[in-house]
């Protein structure tokens, strides 16, 4: 006699949630990425631009890059009371809108994860500095 056992998948660790979100966002598949976010999540992107869905950063990136990906070098995990802060640190690579390739563009993404979902994301990178240099502005 066989017995069917119902098993539930263990919840993903917070760092795995962040990595899965980033992987989906690089496809780019903003709707798949949104599955890792709680309703009401605020994404604060470079320059202080805010979005409530991963479609916002995808559209923002489409204005800046022909394509862009992240080389995720490491994740720094900071457990807290009821939430975890996860930093993804690495570099961007891709092509500017004119087709010129780039790599080594530093980034830091900060995520707050609560209850198995991302509730806040902040994004910083060197793209603005690199764009200034491309336009001959040494500021």
mmCIF file of C-alpha atoms in Angstrom:
data_model
loop_
_atom_site.group_PDB
_atom_site.id
_atom_site.type_symbol
_atom_site.label_atom_id
_atom_site.label_comp_id
_atom_site.label_asym_id
_atom_site.label_seq_id
_atom_site.Cartn_x
_atom_site.Cartn_y
_atom_site.Cartn_z
ATOM 1 C CA UNK A 1 0.000 0.000 0.000
ATOM 2 C CA UNK A 2 1.333 3.417 -0.869
ATOM 3 C CA UNK A 3 0.561 6.565 0.987
ATOM 4 C CA UNK A 4 0.518 9.937 -0.734
ATOM 5 C CA UNK A 5 2.356 12.496 1.302
ATOM 6 C CA UNK A 6 1.675 16.143 0.714
ATOM 7 C CA UNK A 7 4.822 18.159 0.987
ATOM 8 C CA UNK A 8 5.201 21.861 0.779
ATOM 9 C CA UNK A 9 8.289 23.465 -0.614
ATOM 10 C CA UNK A 10 10.387 25.083 2.056
ATOM 11 C CA UNK A 11 10.364 28.852 1.848
ATOM 12 C CA UNK A 12 13.321 30.350 0.021
ATOM 13 C CA UNK A 13 15.995 31.955 2.160
ATOM 14 C CA UNK A 14 15.911 35.737 1.856
ATOM 15 C CA UNK A 15 19.126 35.857 -0.198
ATOM 16 C CA UNK A 16 17.642 33.321 -2.661
ATOM 17 C CA UNK A 17 14.549 35.532 -3.029
ATOM 18 C CA UNK A 18 16.766 38.495 -3.937
ATOM 19 C CA UNK A 19 18.868 36.442 -6.356
ATOM 20 C CA UNK A 20 15.734 35.044 -8.049
ATOM 21 C CA UNK A 21 14.308 38.570 -8.355
ATOM 22 C CA UNK A 22 17.528 39.874 -9.931
ATOM 23 C CA UNK A 23 17.759 36.926 -12.303
ATOM 24 C CA UNK A 24 14.178 37.472 -13.524
ATOM 25 C CA UNK A 25 14.729 41.214 -13.854
ATOM 26 C CA UNK A 26 17.793 40.663 -16.079
ATOM 27 C CA UNK A 27 15.900 38.519 -18.607
ATOM 28 C CA UNK A 28 14.086 41.046 -18.485
ATOM 29 C CA UNK A 29 10.827 39.577 -17.187
ATOM 30 C CA UNK A 30 9.422 42.215 -14.844
ATOM 31 C CA UNK A 31 6.239 40.242 -14.194
ATOM 32 C CA UNK A 32 8.219 37.187 -13.035
ATOM 33 C CA UNK A 33 10.398 39.495 -10.916
ATOM 34 C CA UNK A 34 7.261 40.996 -9.335
ATOM 35 C CA UNK A 35 6.353 37.563 -7.922
ATOM 36 C CA UNK A 36 9.143 38.080 -5.369
ATOM 37 C CA UNK A 37 7.781 41.452 -4.214
ATOM 38 C CA UNK A 38 5.057 42.273 -1.722
ATOM 39 C CA UNK A 39 2.217 44.578 -2.789
ATOM 40 C CA UNK A 40 3.200 48.187 -2.149
ATOM 41 C CA UNK A 41 6.930 47.598 -2.591
ATOM 42 C CA UNK A 42 8.846 50.782 -3.307
ATOM 43 C CA UNK A 43 11.793 50.595 -5.712
ATOM 44 C CA UNK A 44 14.058 53.641 -5.499
ATOM 45 C CA UNK A 45 16.288 53.665 -8.544
ATOM 46 C CA UNK A 46 19.326 55.740 -9.460
ATOM 47 C CA UNK A 47 18.673 59.455 -9.423
ATOM 48 C CA UNK A 48 15.885 59.033 -6.840
ATOM 49 C CA UNK A 49 13.379 57.678 -9.380
ATOM 50 C CA UNK A 50 10.703 55.611 -7.627
ATOM 51 C CA UNK A 51 8.635 52.742 -9.001
ATOM 52 C CA UNK A 52 6.022 50.360 -7.619
ATOM 53 C CA UNK A 53 6.647 47.478 -10.033
ATOM 54 C CA UNK A 54 9.737 46.033 -11.768
ATOM 55 C CA UNK A 55 8.341 47.330 -15.093
ATOM 56 C CA UNK A 56 9.504 50.801 -13.964
ATOM 57 C CA UNK A 57 13.226 49.978 -13.755
ATOM 58 C CA UNK A 58 12.958 47.887 -16.948
ATOM 59 C CA UNK A 59 11.581 50.914 -18.829
ATOM 60 C CA UNK A 60 14.156 53.206 -17.199
ATOM 61 C CA UNK A 61 17.004 50.907 -18.263
ATOM 62 C CA UNK A 62 15.638 50.747 -21.827
ATOM 63 C CA UNK A 63 16.230 54.516 -22.100
ATOM 64 C CA UNK A 64 19.820 54.204 -20.896
ATOM 65 C CA UNK A 65 21.090 50.902 -22.287
ATOM 66 C CA UNK A 66 20.609 48.741 -25.371
ATOM 67 C CA UNK A 67 20.936 45.909 -22.851
ATOM 68 C CA UNK A 68 22.370 45.511 -19.363
ATOM 69 C CA UNK A 69 23.117 42.600 -17.031
ATOM 70 C CA UNK A 70 24.555 42.225 -13.539
ATOM 71 C CA UNK A 71 27.598 40.248 -12.529
ATOM 72 C CA UNK A 72 26.563 39.493 -8.954
ATOM 73 C CA UNK A 73 29.847 39.234 -7.048
ATOM 74 C CA UNK A 74 28.428 38.767 -3.559
ATOM 75 C CA UNK A 75 25.444 39.090 -1.263
ATOM 76 C CA UNK A 76 25.770 40.632 2.180
ATOM 77 C CA UNK A 77 22.972 39.463 4.478
ATOM 78 C CA UNK A 78 21.973 41.437 7.572
ATOM 79 C CA UNK A 79 19.269 39.683 9.607
ATOM 80 C CA UNK A 80 17.057 41.939 11.697
ATOM 81 C CA UNK A 81 13.949 41.810 13.839
ATOM 82 C CA UNK A 82 11.316 40.358 11.494
ATOM 83 C CA UNK A 83 13.132 41.337 8.317
ATOM 84 C CA UNK A 84 16.417 40.862 6.523
ATOM 85 C CA UNK A 85 18.446 43.421 4.611
ATOM 86 C CA UNK A 86 20.264 41.883 1.652
ATOM 87 C CA UNK A 87 22.863 43.768 -0.362
ATOM 88 C CA UNK A 88 23.783 42.592 -3.850
ATOM 89 C CA UNK A 89 27.175 43.957 -4.859
ATOM 90 C CA UNK A 90 28.799 43.600 -8.250
ATOM 91 C CA UNK A 91 29.223 45.180 -11.649
ATOM 92 C CA UNK A 92 27.047 45.946 -14.637
ATOM 93 C CA UNK A 93 27.955 45.028 -18.190
ATOM 94 C CA UNK A 94 26.145 45.529 -21.478
ATOM 95 C CA UNK A 95 25.829 48.062 -24.275
ATOM 96 C CA UNK A 96 25.015 51.736 -24.231
ATOM 97 C CA UNK A 97 22.211 52.914 -26.521
ATOM 98 C CA UNK A 98 24.732 53.546 -29.329
ATOM 99 C CA UNK A 99 25.948 49.927 -29.165
ATOM 100 C CA UNK A 100 29.223 50.660 -27.370
ATOM 101 C CA UNK A 101 29.959 47.817 -24.941
ATOM 102 C CA UNK A 102 30.816 48.449 -21.303
ATOM 103 C CA UNK A 103 31.721 46.415 -18.241
ATOM 104 C CA UNK A 104 32.957 46.955 -14.713
ATOM 105 C CA UNK A 105 30.236 49.498 -13.867
ATOM 106 C CA UNK A 106 29.887 49.129 -10.069
ATOM 107 C CA UNK A 107 26.462 48.663 -8.479
ATOM 108 C CA UNK A 108 24.940 48.094 -5.048
ATOM 109 C CA UNK A 109 21.327 47.001 -4.632
ATOM 110 C CA UNK A 110 19.800 47.032 -1.137
ATOM 111 C CA UNK A 111 16.716 44.913 -0.468
ATOM 112 C CA UNK A 112 14.510 44.596 2.593
ATOM 113 C CA UNK A 113 12.830 41.181 2.770
ATOM 114 C CA UNK A 114 9.965 40.454 5.150
ATOM 115 C CA UNK A 115 7.746 37.386 5.244
ATOM 116 C CA UNK A 116 9.370 35.856 2.166
ATOM 117 C CA UNK A 117 8.806 38.927 -0.058
ATOM 118 C CA UNK A 118 10.844 41.983 -1.009
ATOM 119 C CA UNK A 119 9.245 45.074 0.532
ATOM 120 C CA UNK A 120 11.826 47.705 -0.467
ATOM 121 C CA UNK A 121 14.634 48.013 -2.990
ATOM 122 C CA UNK A 122 17.244 50.751 -3.424
ATOM 123 C CA UNK A 123 19.610 50.869 -6.426
ATOM 124 C CA UNK A 124 22.917 52.665 -6.880
ATOM 125 C CA UNK A 125 25.452 52.408 -9.725
ATOM 126 C CA UNK A 126 28.130 54.352 -11.582
ATOM 127 C CA UNK A 127 26.205 54.713 -14.857
ATOM 128 C CA UNK A 128 25.600 58.456 -14.459
ATOM 129 C CA UNK A 129 29.331 59.034 -13.897
ATOM 130 C CA UNK A 130 30.155 56.964 -16.952
ATOM 131 C CA UNK A 131 27.593 58.845 -19.065
ATOM 132 C CA UNK A 132 29.155 62.163 -18.010
ATOM 133 C CA UNK A 133 32.604 60.938 -19.027
ATOM 134 C CA UNK A 134 31.248 59.692 -22.377
ATOM 135 C CA UNK A 135 30.002 63.250 -22.971
ATOM 136 C CA UNK A 136 33.362 64.797 -22.062
ATOM 137 C CA UNK A 137 32.214 66.154 -18.700
ATOM 138 C CA UNK A 138 34.786 65.774 -15.954
ATOM 139 C CA UNK A 139 32.770 66.741 -12.894
#
